[in-house]
mmCIF file of C-alpha atoms in Angstrom:
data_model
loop_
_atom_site.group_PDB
_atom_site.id
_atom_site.type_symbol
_atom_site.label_atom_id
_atom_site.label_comp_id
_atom_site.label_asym_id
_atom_site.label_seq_id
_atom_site.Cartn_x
_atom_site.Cartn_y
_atom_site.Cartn_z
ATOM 1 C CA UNK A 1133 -143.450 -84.497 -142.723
ATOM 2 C CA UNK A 1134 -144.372 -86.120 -139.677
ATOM 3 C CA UNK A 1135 -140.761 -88.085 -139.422
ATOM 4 C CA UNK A 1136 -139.112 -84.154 -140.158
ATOM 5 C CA UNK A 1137 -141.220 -82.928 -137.139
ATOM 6 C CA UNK A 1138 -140.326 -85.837 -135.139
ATOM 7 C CA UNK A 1139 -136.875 -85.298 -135.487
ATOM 8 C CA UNK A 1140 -136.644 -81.532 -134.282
ATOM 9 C CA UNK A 1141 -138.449 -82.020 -131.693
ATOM 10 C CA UNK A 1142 -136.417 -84.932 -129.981
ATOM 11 C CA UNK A 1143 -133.993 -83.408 -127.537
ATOM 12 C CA UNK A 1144 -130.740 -84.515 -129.495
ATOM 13 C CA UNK A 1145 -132.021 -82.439 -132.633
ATOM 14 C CA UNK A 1146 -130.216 -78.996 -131.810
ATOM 15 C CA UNK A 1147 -128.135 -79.241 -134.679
ATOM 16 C CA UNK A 1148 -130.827 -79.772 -136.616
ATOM 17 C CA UNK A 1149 -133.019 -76.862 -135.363
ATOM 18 C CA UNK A 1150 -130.083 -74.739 -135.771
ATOM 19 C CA UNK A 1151 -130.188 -74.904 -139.176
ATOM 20 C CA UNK A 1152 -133.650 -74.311 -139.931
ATOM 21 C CA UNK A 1153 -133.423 -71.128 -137.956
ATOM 22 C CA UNK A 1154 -130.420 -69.923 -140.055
ATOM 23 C CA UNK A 1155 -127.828 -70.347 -137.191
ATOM 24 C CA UNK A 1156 -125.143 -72.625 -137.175
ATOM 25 C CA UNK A 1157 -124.824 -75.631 -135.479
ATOM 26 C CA UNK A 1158 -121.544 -76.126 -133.214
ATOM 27 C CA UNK A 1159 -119.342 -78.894 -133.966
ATOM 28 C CA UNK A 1160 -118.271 -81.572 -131.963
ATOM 29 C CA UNK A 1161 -115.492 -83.603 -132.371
ATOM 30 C CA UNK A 1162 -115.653 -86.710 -130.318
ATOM 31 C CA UNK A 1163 -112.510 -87.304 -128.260
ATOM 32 C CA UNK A 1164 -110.905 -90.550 -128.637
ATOM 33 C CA UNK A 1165 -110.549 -92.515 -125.309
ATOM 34 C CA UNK A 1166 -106.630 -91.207 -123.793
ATOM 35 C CA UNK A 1167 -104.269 -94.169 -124.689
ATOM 36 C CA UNK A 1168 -103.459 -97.054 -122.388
ATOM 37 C CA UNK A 1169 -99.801 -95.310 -120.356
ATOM 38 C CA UNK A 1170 -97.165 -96.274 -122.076
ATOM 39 C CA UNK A 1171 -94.309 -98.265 -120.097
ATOM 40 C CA UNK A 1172 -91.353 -97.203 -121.240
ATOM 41 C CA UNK A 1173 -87.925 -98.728 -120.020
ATOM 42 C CA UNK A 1174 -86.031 -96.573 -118.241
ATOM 43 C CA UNK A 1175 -82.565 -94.872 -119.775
ATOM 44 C CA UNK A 1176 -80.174 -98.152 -118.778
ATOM 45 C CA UNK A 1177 -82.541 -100.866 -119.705
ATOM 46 C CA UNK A 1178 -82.153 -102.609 -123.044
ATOM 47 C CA UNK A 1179 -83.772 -105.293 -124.586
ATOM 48 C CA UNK A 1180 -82.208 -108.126 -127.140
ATOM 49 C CA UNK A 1181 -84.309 -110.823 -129.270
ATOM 50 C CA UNK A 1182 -80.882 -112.553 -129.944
ATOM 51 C CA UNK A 1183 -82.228 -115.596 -127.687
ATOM 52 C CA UNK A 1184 -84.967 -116.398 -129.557
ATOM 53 C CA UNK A 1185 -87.454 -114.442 -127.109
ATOM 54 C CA UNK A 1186 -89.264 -110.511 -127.614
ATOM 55 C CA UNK A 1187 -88.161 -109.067 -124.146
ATOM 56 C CA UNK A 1188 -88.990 -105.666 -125.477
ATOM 57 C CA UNK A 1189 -92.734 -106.113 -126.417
ATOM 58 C CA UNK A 1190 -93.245 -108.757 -123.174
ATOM 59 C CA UNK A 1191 -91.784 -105.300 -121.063
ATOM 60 C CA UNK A 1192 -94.357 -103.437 -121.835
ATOM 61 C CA UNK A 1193 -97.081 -105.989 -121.686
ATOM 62 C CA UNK A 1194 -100.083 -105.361 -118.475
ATOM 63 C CA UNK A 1195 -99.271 -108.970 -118.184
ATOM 64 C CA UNK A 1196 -95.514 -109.006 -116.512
ATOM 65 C CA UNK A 1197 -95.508 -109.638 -113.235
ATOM 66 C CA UNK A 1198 -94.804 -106.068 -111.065
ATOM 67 C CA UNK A 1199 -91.616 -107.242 -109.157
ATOM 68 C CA UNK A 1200 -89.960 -108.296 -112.270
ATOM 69 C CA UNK A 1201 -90.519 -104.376 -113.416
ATOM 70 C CA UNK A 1202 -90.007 -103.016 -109.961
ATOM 71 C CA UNK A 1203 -86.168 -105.353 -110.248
ATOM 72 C CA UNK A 1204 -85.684 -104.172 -113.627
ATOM 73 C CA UNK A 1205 -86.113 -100.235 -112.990
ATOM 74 C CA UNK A 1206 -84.504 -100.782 -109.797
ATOM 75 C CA UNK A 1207 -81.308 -102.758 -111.620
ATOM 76 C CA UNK A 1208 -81.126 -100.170 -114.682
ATOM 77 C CA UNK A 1209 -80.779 -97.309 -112.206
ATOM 78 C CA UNK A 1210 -77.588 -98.790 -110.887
ATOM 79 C CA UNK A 1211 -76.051 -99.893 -114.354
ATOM 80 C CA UNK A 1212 -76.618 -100.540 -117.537
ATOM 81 C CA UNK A 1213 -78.427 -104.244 -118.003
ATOM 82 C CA UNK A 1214 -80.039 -105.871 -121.391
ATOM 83 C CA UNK A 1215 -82.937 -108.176 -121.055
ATOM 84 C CA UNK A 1216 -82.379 -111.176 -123.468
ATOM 85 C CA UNK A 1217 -85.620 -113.337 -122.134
ATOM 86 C CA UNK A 1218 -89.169 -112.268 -120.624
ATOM 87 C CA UNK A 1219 -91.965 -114.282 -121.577
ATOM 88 C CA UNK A 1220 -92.677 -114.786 -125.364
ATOM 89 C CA UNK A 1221 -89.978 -117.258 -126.899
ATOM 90 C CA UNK A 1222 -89.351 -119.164 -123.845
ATOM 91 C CA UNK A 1223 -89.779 -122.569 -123.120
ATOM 92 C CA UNK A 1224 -92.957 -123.326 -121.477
ATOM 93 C CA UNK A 1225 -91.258 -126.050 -119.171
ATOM 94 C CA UNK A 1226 -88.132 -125.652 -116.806
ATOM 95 C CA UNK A 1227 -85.364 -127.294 -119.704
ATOM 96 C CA UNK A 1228 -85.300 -131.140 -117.956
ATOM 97 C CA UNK A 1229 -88.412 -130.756 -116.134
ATOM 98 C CA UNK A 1230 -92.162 -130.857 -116.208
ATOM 99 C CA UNK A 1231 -92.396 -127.648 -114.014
ATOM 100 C CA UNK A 1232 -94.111 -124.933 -115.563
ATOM 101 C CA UNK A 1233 -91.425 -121.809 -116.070
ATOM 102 C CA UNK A 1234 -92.102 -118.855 -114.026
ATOM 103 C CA UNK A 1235 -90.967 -117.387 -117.121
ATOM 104 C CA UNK A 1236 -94.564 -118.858 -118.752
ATOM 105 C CA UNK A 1237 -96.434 -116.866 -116.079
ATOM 106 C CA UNK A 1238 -94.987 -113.690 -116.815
ATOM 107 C CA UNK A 1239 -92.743 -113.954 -113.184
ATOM 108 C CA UNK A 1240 -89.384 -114.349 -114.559
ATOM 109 C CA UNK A 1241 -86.247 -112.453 -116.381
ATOM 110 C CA UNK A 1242 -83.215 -113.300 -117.937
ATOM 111 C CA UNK A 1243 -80.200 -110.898 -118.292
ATOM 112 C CA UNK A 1244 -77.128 -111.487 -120.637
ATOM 113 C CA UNK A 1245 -75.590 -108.174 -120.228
ATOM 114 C CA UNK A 1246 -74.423 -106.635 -117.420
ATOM 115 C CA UNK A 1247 -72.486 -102.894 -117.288
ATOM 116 C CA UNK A 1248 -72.386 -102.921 -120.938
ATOM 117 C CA UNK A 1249 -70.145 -106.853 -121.052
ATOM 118 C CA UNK A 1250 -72.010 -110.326 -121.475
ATOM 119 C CA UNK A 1251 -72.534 -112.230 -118.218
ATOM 120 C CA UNK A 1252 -70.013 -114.585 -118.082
ATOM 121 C CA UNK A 1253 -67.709 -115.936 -114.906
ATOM 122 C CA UNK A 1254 -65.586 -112.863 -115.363
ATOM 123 C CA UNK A 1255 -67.915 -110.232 -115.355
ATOM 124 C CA UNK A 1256 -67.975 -108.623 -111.932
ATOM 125 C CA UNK A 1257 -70.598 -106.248 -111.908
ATOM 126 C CA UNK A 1258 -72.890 -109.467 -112.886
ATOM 127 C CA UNK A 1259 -71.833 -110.907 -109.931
ATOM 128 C CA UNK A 1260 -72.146 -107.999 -107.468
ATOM 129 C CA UNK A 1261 -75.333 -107.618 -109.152
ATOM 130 C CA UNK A 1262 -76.957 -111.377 -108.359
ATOM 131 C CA UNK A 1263 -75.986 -111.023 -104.913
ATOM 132 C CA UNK A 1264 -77.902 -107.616 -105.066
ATOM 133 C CA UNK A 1265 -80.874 -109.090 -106.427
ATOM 134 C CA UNK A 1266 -80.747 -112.201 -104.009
ATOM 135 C CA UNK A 1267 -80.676 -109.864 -101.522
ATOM 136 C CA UNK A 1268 -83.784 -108.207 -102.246
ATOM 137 C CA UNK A 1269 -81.721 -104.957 -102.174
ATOM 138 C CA UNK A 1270 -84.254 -103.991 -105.629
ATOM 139 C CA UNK A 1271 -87.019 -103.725 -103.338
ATOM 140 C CA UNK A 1272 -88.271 -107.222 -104.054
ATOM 141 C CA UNK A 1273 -87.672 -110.804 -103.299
ATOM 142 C CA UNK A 1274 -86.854 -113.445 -106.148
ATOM 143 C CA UNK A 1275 -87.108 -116.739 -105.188
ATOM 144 C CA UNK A 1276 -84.764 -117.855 -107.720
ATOM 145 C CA UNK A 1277 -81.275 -116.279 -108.838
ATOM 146 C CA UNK A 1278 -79.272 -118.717 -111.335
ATOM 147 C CA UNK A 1279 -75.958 -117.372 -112.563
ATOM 148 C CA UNK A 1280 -72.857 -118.081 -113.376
ATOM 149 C CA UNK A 1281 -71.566 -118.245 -109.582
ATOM 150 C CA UNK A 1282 -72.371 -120.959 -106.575
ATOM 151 C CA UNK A 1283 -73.485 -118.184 -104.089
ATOM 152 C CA UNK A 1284 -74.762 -120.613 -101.202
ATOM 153 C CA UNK A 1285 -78.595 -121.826 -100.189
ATOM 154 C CA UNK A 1286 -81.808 -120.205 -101.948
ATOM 155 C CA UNK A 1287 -82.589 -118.149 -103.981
ATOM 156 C CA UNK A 1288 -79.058 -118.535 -105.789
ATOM 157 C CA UNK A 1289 -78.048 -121.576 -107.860
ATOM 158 C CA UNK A 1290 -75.470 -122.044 -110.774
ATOM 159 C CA UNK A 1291 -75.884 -125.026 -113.168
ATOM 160 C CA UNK A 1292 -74.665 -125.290 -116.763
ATOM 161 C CA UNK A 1293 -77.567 -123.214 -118.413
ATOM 162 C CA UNK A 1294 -76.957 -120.436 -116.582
ATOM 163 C CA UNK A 1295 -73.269 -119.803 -116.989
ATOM 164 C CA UNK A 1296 -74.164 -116.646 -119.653
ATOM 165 C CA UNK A 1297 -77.561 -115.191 -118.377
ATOM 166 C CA UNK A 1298 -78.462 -114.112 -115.137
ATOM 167 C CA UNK A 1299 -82.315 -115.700 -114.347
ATOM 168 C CA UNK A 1300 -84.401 -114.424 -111.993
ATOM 169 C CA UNK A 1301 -87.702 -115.629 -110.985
ATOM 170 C CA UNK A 1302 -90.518 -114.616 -108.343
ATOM 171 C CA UNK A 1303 -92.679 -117.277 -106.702
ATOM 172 C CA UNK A 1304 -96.638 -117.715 -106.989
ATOM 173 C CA UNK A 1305 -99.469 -116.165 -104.921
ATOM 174 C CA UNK A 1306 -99.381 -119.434 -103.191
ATOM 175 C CA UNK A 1307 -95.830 -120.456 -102.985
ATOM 176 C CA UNK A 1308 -93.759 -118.835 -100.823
ATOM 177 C CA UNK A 1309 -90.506 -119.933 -101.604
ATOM 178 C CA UNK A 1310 -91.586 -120.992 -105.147
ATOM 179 C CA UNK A 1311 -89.753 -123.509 -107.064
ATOM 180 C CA UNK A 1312 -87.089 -123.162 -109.809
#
């Protein structure tokens, strides 16, 4: 009796009293906590796992770095691209080297389709595109901008890995030029 009398009394008991008096308690539904935003890719952005990587769950990761979204959105507005290579599935090391990938630290992208054709020496619109990007004409600055095409000085080069993907990487929070 004493534990019944405890329990009406204690401030959270309203329900409880309710019913005793004949009235009927209100019901609460607890609200679940509003979802994490979803990042969805905008309309011209695609996303491939034919390279052995999961670009499309990487995308939408908290993880990747905020110039590689800012250069995607900004590239998919112009044309149509496909992302063949984020994060998961890549190589941890720079293929040769014992650099660590900017690709393992969420700061890199690889492209194999531009304007709807594979990137290759005789796509154009891949080409006008890493000039773009080397630019910084998406808003950021890449410090690296391999393709199929010998552009000049940093942040383009061309060797024989990147003659059907378009990489592009963004340096450190300590390395201002970064390294490929």
């Amino acid at each position: 009796m004493v534990t019944v009398l405890a329990v009406l009394a204690a401030p959270h008991a309203k329900v409880f009293r309710g019913l005793i008096a004949g009235g009927l308690p209100s019901i609460t539904v607890p609200t679940r906590p509003a979802p994490r935003p979803t990042t969805r890719p905008p309309s011209g952005l695609s996303f491939t796992d034919a390279a052995g990587c999961q670009p499309a769950g990487d995308y939408r990761s908290p993880r990747l770095d905020r110039r590689v979204r800012t250069l995607l959105v900004a590239a998919a507005s112009r044309q149509p691209i496909r992302v063949s290579c984020l994060r998961t599935g890549h190589s941890w090391f720079v293929k040769g080297t014992q650099r660590v990938s900017n690709h393992s630290r969420w700061r890199a992208v690889d492209l194999d389709r531009v304007d709807g054709h594979p990137v290759s020496p005789a796509n154009a619109a891949a080409r006008r595109l890493a000039v773009w990007i080397g630019r910084g004409q998406a808003g950021v600055q890449p410090s690296e901008v391999g393709s199929p095409w010998r552009f000049g000085g940093r942040p383009w080069f061309s060797d024989a890995g990147h003659q059907g993907h378009l990489h592009v990487g963004f340096p450190g929070p300590n390395r201002p030029g970064g390294a490929r």
